[in-house]
PDB file of C-alpha atoms in Angstrom:
ATOM      1  CA  MET A   1     130.702 181.124  36.131  1.00  0.00           C
ATOM      2  CA  PRO A   2     128.690 183.819  34.096  1.00  0.00           C
ATOM      3  CA  ARG A   3     125.976 182.598  31.586  1.00  0.00           C
ATOM      4  CA  GLU A   4     127.715 183.584  28.401  1.00  0.00           C
ATOM      5  CA  LYS A   5     129.136 181.167  25.890  1.00  0.00           C
ATOM      6  CA  ILE A   6     132.669 180.091  26.531  1.00  0.00           C
ATOM      7  CA  GLY A   7     134.716 178.185  24.273  1.00  0.00           C
ATOM      8  CA  TRP A   8     137.988 176.536  24.237  1.00  0.00           C
ATOM      9  CA  LEU A   9     140.154 175.928  21.189  1.00  0.00           C
ATOM     10  CA  ILE A  10     142.859 172.880  21.763  1.00  0.00           C
ATOM     11  CA  PRO A  11     144.911 172.060  18.774  1.00  0.00           C
ATOM     12  CA  GLY A  12     142.804 169.403  16.989  1.00  0.00           C
ATOM     13  CA  LEU A  13     139.636 169.564  19.257  1.00  0.00           C
ATOM     14  CA  ILE A  14     137.105 172.173  19.724  1.00  0.00           C
ATOM     15  CA  ILE A  15     135.033 172.245  22.663  1.00  0.00           C
ATOM     16  CA  VAL A  16     132.109 174.653  22.881  1.00  0.00           C
ATOM     17  CA  ILE A  17     130.397 174.780  26.193  1.00  0.00           C
ATOM     18  CA  LEU A  18     126.402 176.339  25.718  1.00  0.00           C
ATOM     19  CA  PRO A  19     124.281 177.165  28.280  1.00  0.00           C
ATOM     20  CA  LEU A  20     121.326 174.738  28.357  1.00  0.00           C
ATOM     21  CA  SER A  21     118.873 177.214  27.251  1.00  0.00           C
ATOM     22  CA  THR A  22     120.731 177.403  23.908  1.00  0.00           C
ATOM     23  CA  LEU A  23     119.846 173.623  23.698  1.00  0.00           C
ATOM     24  CA  ARG A  24     116.131 174.271  23.498  1.00  0.00           C
ATOM     25  CA  LEU A  25     116.859 176.441  20.137  1.00  0.00           C
ATOM     26  CA  PHE A  26     117.331 173.078  18.358  1.00  0.00           C
ATOM     27  CA  ARG A  27     115.180 170.568  17.459  1.00  0.00           C
ATOM     28  CA  LYS A  28     115.540 167.263  16.222  1.00  0.00           C
ATOM     29  CA  GLY A  29     116.672 167.127  12.476  1.00  0.00           C
ATOM     30  CA  ASP A  30     117.675 170.944  12.297  1.00  0.00           C
ATOM     31  CA  VAL A  31     120.817 171.529  10.215  1.00  0.00           C
ATOM     32  CA  LEU A  32     123.628 173.411  11.979  1.00  0.00           C
ATOM     33  CA  SER A  33     125.601 175.937   9.872  1.00  0.00           C
ATOM     34  CA  SER A  34     128.901 175.037   9.117  1.00  0.00           C
ATOM     35  CA  GLN A  35     130.063 178.334  10.847  1.00  0.00           C
ATOM     36  CA  ALA A  36     128.986 179.000  14.763  1.00  0.00           C
ATOM     37  CA  PRO A  37     129.393 182.457  16.093  1.00  0.00           C
ATOM     38  CA  LEU A  38     130.643 182.807  19.591  1.00  0.00           C
ATOM     39  CA  ALA A  39     131.499 185.586  21.723  1.00  0.00           C
ATOM     40  CA  ALA A  40     134.717 185.638  23.664  1.00  0.00           C
ATOM     41  CA  SER A  41     134.666 186.583  27.128  1.00  0.00           C
ATOM     42  CA  ASP A  42     136.421 190.225  26.185  1.00  0.00           C
ATOM     43  CA  GLY A  43     133.687 190.966  24.088  1.00  0.00           C
ATOM     44  CA  ARG A  44     135.101 189.993  20.533  1.00  0.00           C
ATOM     45  CA  ARG A  45     133.089 188.125  18.139  1.00  0.00           C
ATOM     46  CA  ILE A  46     134.682 184.900  17.025  1.00  0.00           C
ATOM     47  CA  VAL A  47     133.198 182.700  14.212  1.00  0.00           C
ATOM     48  CA  LEU A  48     134.272 178.896  14.373  1.00  0.00           C
ATOM     49  CA  ASP A  49     134.402 177.195  10.641  1.00  0.00           C
ATOM     50  CA  PHE A  50     133.546 173.665  10.946  1.00  0.00           C
ATOM     51  CA  ASN A  51     134.235 173.252   7.533  1.00  0.00           C
ATOM     52  CA  THR A  52     136.875 170.541   7.038  1.00  0.00           C
ATOM     53  CA  PRO A  53     139.048 171.897   3.949  1.00  0.00           C
ATOM     54  CA  THR A  54     139.417 169.468   1.246  1.00  0.00           C
ATOM     55  CA  PRO A  55     142.856 168.301   0.246  1.00  0.00           C
ATOM     56  CA  THR A  56     144.118 169.668  -3.099  1.00  0.00           C
ATOM     57  CA  PRO A  57     144.502 166.675  -5.404  1.00  0.00           C
ATOM     58  CA  THR A  58     148.472 166.498  -5.984  1.00  0.00           C
ATOM     59  CA  PRO A  59     148.437 166.721  -9.953  1.00  0.00           C
ATOM     60  CA  SER A  60     149.838 163.321 -11.491  1.00  0.00           C
ATOM     61  CA  PRO A  61     152.989 163.778 -14.166  1.00  0.00           C
ATOM     62  CA  THR A  62     151.697 163.720 -17.519  1.00  0.00           C
ATOM     63  CA  PRO A  63     153.826 161.422 -19.760  1.00  0.00           C
ATOM     64  CA  THR A  64     155.961 163.062 -22.199  1.00  0.00           C
ATOM     65  CA  PRO A  65     154.886 161.498 -25.430  1.00  0.00           C
ATOM     66  CA  THR A  66     157.777 159.802 -27.537  1.00  0.00           C
ATOM     67  CA  ASP A  67     158.702 159.046 -30.875  1.00  0.00           C
ATOM     68  CA  THR A  68     158.009 155.370 -31.442  1.00  0.00           C
ATOM     69  CA  PRO A  69     161.091 153.873 -33.458  1.00  0.00           C
ATOM     70  CA  THR A  70     160.347 152.497 -36.742  1.00  0.00           C
ATOM     71  CA  PRO A  71     162.114 149.790 -37.427  1.00  0.00           C
ATOM     72  CA  THR A  72     164.456 149.533 -40.328  1.00  0.00           C
ATOM     73  CA  SER A  73     165.297 146.652 -42.458  1.00  0.00           C
ATOM     74  CA  THR A  74     168.749 145.022 -41.568  1.00  0.00           C
ATOM     75  CA  PRO A  75     170.464 144.624 -44.736  1.00  0.00           C
ATOM     76  CA  SER A  76     171.903 141.206 -45.720  1.00  0.00           C
ATOM     77  CA  PRO A  77     175.669 140.816 -45.899  1.00  0.00           C
ATOM     78  CA  THR A  78     177.056 140.781 -49.222  1.00  0.00           C
ATOM     79  CA  PRO A  79     179.631 138.138 -49.783  1.00  0.00           C
ATOM     80  CA  THR A  80     182.989 139.536 -50.199  1.00  0.00           C
ATOM     81  CA  PRO A  81     184.904 137.433 -53.065  1.00  0.00           C
ATOM     82  CA  VAL A  82     187.910 135.570 -51.819  1.00  0.00           C
ATOM     83  CA  PRO A  83     190.248 135.195 -54.625  1.00  0.00           C
ATOM     84  CA  ILE A  84     191.387 131.401 -54.882  1.00  0.00           C
ATOM     85  CA  THR A  85     193.439 129.375 -57.288  1.00  0.00           C
ATOM     86  CA  SER A  86     192.803 126.119 -58.859  1.00  0.00           C
ATOM     87  CA  GLN A  87     195.737 124.723 -56.659  1.00  0.00           C
ATOM     88  CA  GLN A  88     194.337 125.836 -53.643  1.00  0.00           C
ATOM     89  CA  LEU A  89     190.661 124.397 -54.295  1.00  0.00           C
ATOM     90  CA  ASP A  90     192.327 120.966 -55.469  1.00  0.00           C
ATOM     91  CA  ALA A  91     194.355 121.074 -52.243  1.00  0.00           C
ATOM     92  CA  TRP A  92     191.394 121.708 -49.974  1.00  0.00           C
ATOM     93  CA  PHE A  93     189.583 118.936 -51.620  1.00  0.00           C
ATOM     94  CA  THR A  94     192.156 116.511 -51.107  1.00  0.00           C
ATOM     95  CA  GLN A  95     192.905 117.786 -47.691  1.00  0.00           C
ATOM     96  CA  TYR A  96     189.201 117.694 -46.215  1.00  0.00           C
ATOM     97  CA  ALA A  97     188.188 114.331 -48.237  1.00  0.00           C
ATOM     98  CA  ASN A  98     191.136 112.596 -46.524  1.00  0.00           C
ATOM     99  CA  HIS A  99     190.465 113.796 -43.061  1.00  0.00           C
ATOM    100  CA  PHE A 100     186.753 112.973 -43.172  1.00  0.00           C
ATOM    101  CA  SER A 101     187.570 109.783 -45.259  1.00  0.00           C
ATOM    102  CA  VAL A 102     185.338 110.984 -48.176  1.00  0.00           C
ATOM    103  CA  ASP A 103     185.467 110.051 -51.997  1.00  0.00           C
ATOM    104  CA  ARG A 104     187.001 113.271 -53.280  1.00  0.00           C
ATOM    105  CA  SER A 105     185.712 112.856 -56.748  1.00  0.00           C
ATOM    106  CA  LEU A 106     182.260 112.852 -55.188  1.00  0.00           C
ATOM    107  CA  LEU A 107     182.797 115.808 -53.015  1.00  0.00           C
ATOM    108  CA  TRP A 108     184.261 117.369 -56.295  1.00  0.00           C
ATOM    109  CA  ARG A 109     181.322 116.572 -58.480  1.00  0.00           C
ATOM    110  CA  ILE A 110     178.931 118.099 -55.938  1.00  0.00           C
ATOM    111  CA  ALA A 111     180.319 121.384 -55.735  1.00  0.00           C
ATOM    112  CA  VAL A 112     180.678 121.346 -59.448  1.00  0.00           C
ATOM    113  CA  CYS A 113     176.903 120.226 -59.835  1.00  0.00           C
ATOM    114  CA  GLU A 114     175.558 122.619 -57.182  1.00  0.00           C
ATOM    115  CA  THR A 115     177.354 125.750 -58.124  1.00  0.00           C
ATOM    116  CA  GLY A 116     180.052 125.077 -60.858  1.00  0.00           C
ATOM    117  CA  LEU A 117     182.339 125.781 -58.033  1.00  0.00           C
ATOM    118  CA  ARG A 118     181.467 129.258 -57.519  1.00  0.00           C
ATOM    119  CA  PRO A 119     181.903 130.071 -53.764  1.00  0.00           C
ATOM    120  CA  ASN A 120     179.977 133.215 -53.698  1.00  0.00           C
ATOM    121  CA  ALA A 121     176.517 131.513 -55.357  1.00  0.00           C
ATOM    122  CA  THR A 122     173.349 132.041 -53.898  1.00  0.00           C
ATOM    123  CA  ASN A 123     170.085 130.631 -54.778  1.00  0.00           C
ATOM    124  CA  GLY A 124     167.160 131.568 -52.149  1.00  0.00           C
ATOM    125  CA  ILE A 125     167.974 130.655 -48.610  1.00  0.00           C
ATOM    126  CA  TYR A 126     171.172 128.557 -50.254  1.00  0.00           C
ATOM    127  CA  ALA A 127     174.614 130.061 -50.352  1.00  0.00           C
ATOM    128  CA  GLY A 128     178.190 129.082 -51.123  1.00  0.00           C
ATOM    129  CA  MET A 129     179.825 126.372 -53.113  1.00  0.00           C
ATOM    130  CA  PHE A 130     177.722 123.565 -51.759  1.00  0.00           C
ATOM    131  CA  GLN A 131     174.431 125.357 -51.246  1.00  0.00           C
ATOM    132  CA  PHE A 132     174.097 125.408 -47.573  1.00  0.00           C
ATOM    133  CA  SER A 133     171.029 126.917 -46.092  1.00  0.00           C
ATOM    134  CA  ALA A 134     171.813 128.925 -42.432  1.00  0.00           C
ATOM    135  CA  ASN A 135     170.097 126.349 -40.514  1.00  0.00           C
ATOM    136  CA  THR A 136     172.033 123.465 -42.204  1.00  0.00           C
ATOM    137  CA  TRP A 137     175.559 125.287 -42.105  1.00  0.00           C
ATOM    138  CA  LYS A 138     174.859 126.147 -38.273  1.00  0.00           C
ATOM    139  CA  THR A 139     173.760 122.790 -37.233  1.00  0.00           C
ATOM    140  CA  ASN A 140     176.706 120.713 -38.778  1.00  0.00           C
ATOM    141  CA  ARG A 141     179.412 123.823 -37.572  1.00  0.00           C
ATOM    142  CA  LEU A 142     177.963 123.369 -34.275  1.00  0.00           C
ATOM    143  CA  ARG A 143     178.590 119.609 -34.519  1.00  0.00           C
ATOM    144  CA  MET A 144     182.071 120.038 -35.931  1.00  0.00           C
ATOM    145  CA  ASN A 145     182.796 122.441 -33.118  1.00  0.00           C
ATOM    146  CA  VAL A 146     183.598 125.368 -35.375  1.00  0.00           C
ATOM    147  CA  ASP A 147     182.730 128.633 -35.658  1.00  0.00           C
ATOM    148  CA  PRO A 148     178.921 128.576 -37.074  1.00  0.00           C
ATOM    149  CA  ASN A 149     178.612 132.167 -38.605  1.00  0.00           C
ATOM    150  CA  ALA A 150     176.608 131.504 -42.075  1.00  0.00           C
ATOM    151  CA  ASP A 151     178.658 134.123 -43.627  1.00  0.00           C
ATOM    152  CA  LEU A 152     181.603 131.332 -43.540  1.00  0.00           C
ATOM    153  CA  ARG A 153     179.290 129.586 -46.367  1.00  0.00           C
ATOM    154  CA  PHE A 154     181.012 131.992 -48.724  1.00  0.00           C
ATOM    155  CA  ASN A 155     184.321 130.960 -47.653  1.00  0.00           C
ATOM    156  CA  PRO A 156     185.693 128.178 -50.267  1.00  0.00           C
ATOM    157  CA  GLU A 157     187.849 126.048 -47.558  1.00  0.00           C
ATOM    158  CA  GLU A 158     185.109 126.205 -44.754  1.00  0.00           C
ATOM    159  CA  SER A 159     182.465 125.449 -47.497  1.00  0.00           C
ATOM    160  CA  ILE A 160     184.432 122.168 -48.611  1.00  0.00           C
ATOM    161  CA  ARG A 161     185.768 121.114 -45.014  1.00  0.00           C
ATOM    162  CA  THR A 162     181.747 121.237 -43.805  1.00  0.00           C
ATOM    163  CA  ALA A 163     180.604 119.685 -46.947  1.00  0.00           C
ATOM    164  CA  ALA A 164     183.092 116.674 -46.218  1.00  0.00           C
ATOM    165  CA  PHE A 165     182.201 116.563 -42.718  1.00  0.00           C
ATOM    166  CA  LEU A 166     178.448 116.400 -43.900  1.00  0.00           C
ATOM    167  CA  LEU A 167     179.096 113.762 -46.462  1.00  0.00           C
ATOM    168  CA  SER A 168     180.899 111.669 -43.874  1.00  0.00           C
ATOM    169  CA  THR A 169     177.893 111.729 -41.449  1.00  0.00           C
ATOM    170  CA  ARG A 170     174.859 111.791 -43.645  1.00  0.00           C
ATOM    171  CA  GLY A 171     176.242 110.705 -47.204  1.00  0.00           C
ATOM    172  CA  PRO A 172     175.285 111.812 -50.358  1.00  0.00           C
ATOM    173  CA  GLY A 173     171.622 112.291 -49.414  1.00  0.00           C
ATOM    174  CA  ALA A 174     172.077 115.888 -48.358  1.00  0.00           C
ATOM    175  CA  TRP A 175     172.459 116.363 -52.002  1.00  0.00           C
ATOM    176  CA  PRO A 176     170.021 114.343 -53.769  1.00  0.00           C
ATOM    177  CA  ASN A 177     170.195 116.336 -56.932  1.00  0.00           C
ATOM    178  CA  CYS A 178     174.042 116.264 -57.113  1.00  0.00           C
ATOM    179  CA  SER A 179     175.307 113.393 -55.501  1.00  0.00           C
ATOM    180  CA  LEU A 180     174.041 110.590 -57.856  1.00  0.00           C
ATOM    181  CA  ARG A 181     175.038 112.398 -61.021  1.00  0.00           C
ATOM    182  CA  LYS A 182     178.265 110.609 -62.775  1.00  0.00           C
TER     183      LYS A 182
END
C-alpha cells in the first residue's frame, strides 16, 4: 500500500487513514480545522467538511389577532299588555281561590294594594299584579310544576294562580304590607 493519504466515504461515516508520520504533526491540545484537505488516489484534492450543519428552525405560526367582542347589554323584555275584562278577573280570582282553598277577598285585596289590579306594574325587581320578584316567581312556579318563565308575571291569570298557590302554602306573610290591611 503506498504511503499516501487514503480515505473512504461511507454514508453517515467518514474514515480517514493517515500515515503514522502525520500523527507526529499534532500535539496534545492542538485544535484541528473543521475542514481537512485530502488527496484522492487519482491526484484530485478533496476537502472534507466536518462542520455539522445546524438545522434551520421551523418558524412557529404567528397567531392572527382577532377582535375581542364587546359585550352588549341584553334589553329587558317589555311586558305586552294583555287586554282583560273585569269579568275575566273576577272569574280567575274565584277559580284559583277555590282551587287552592284560600280567601278570595284576601287574594283580591292583596292585588288591589300591590298594584291596583294592574298586571303590567313594575317596581324595581318586582313585577306583575302581585309584585313577584323573578326568583320568588321561579321558585313557586317550579313547586307548582308549571312554566317558571318570569315574563309570565305580567299575565294576569298566571299571576292570580301563582299568588293563590303562594297564599295557600305560605299564608298572607308573603305580602306583609298588604295582607293585613282591611
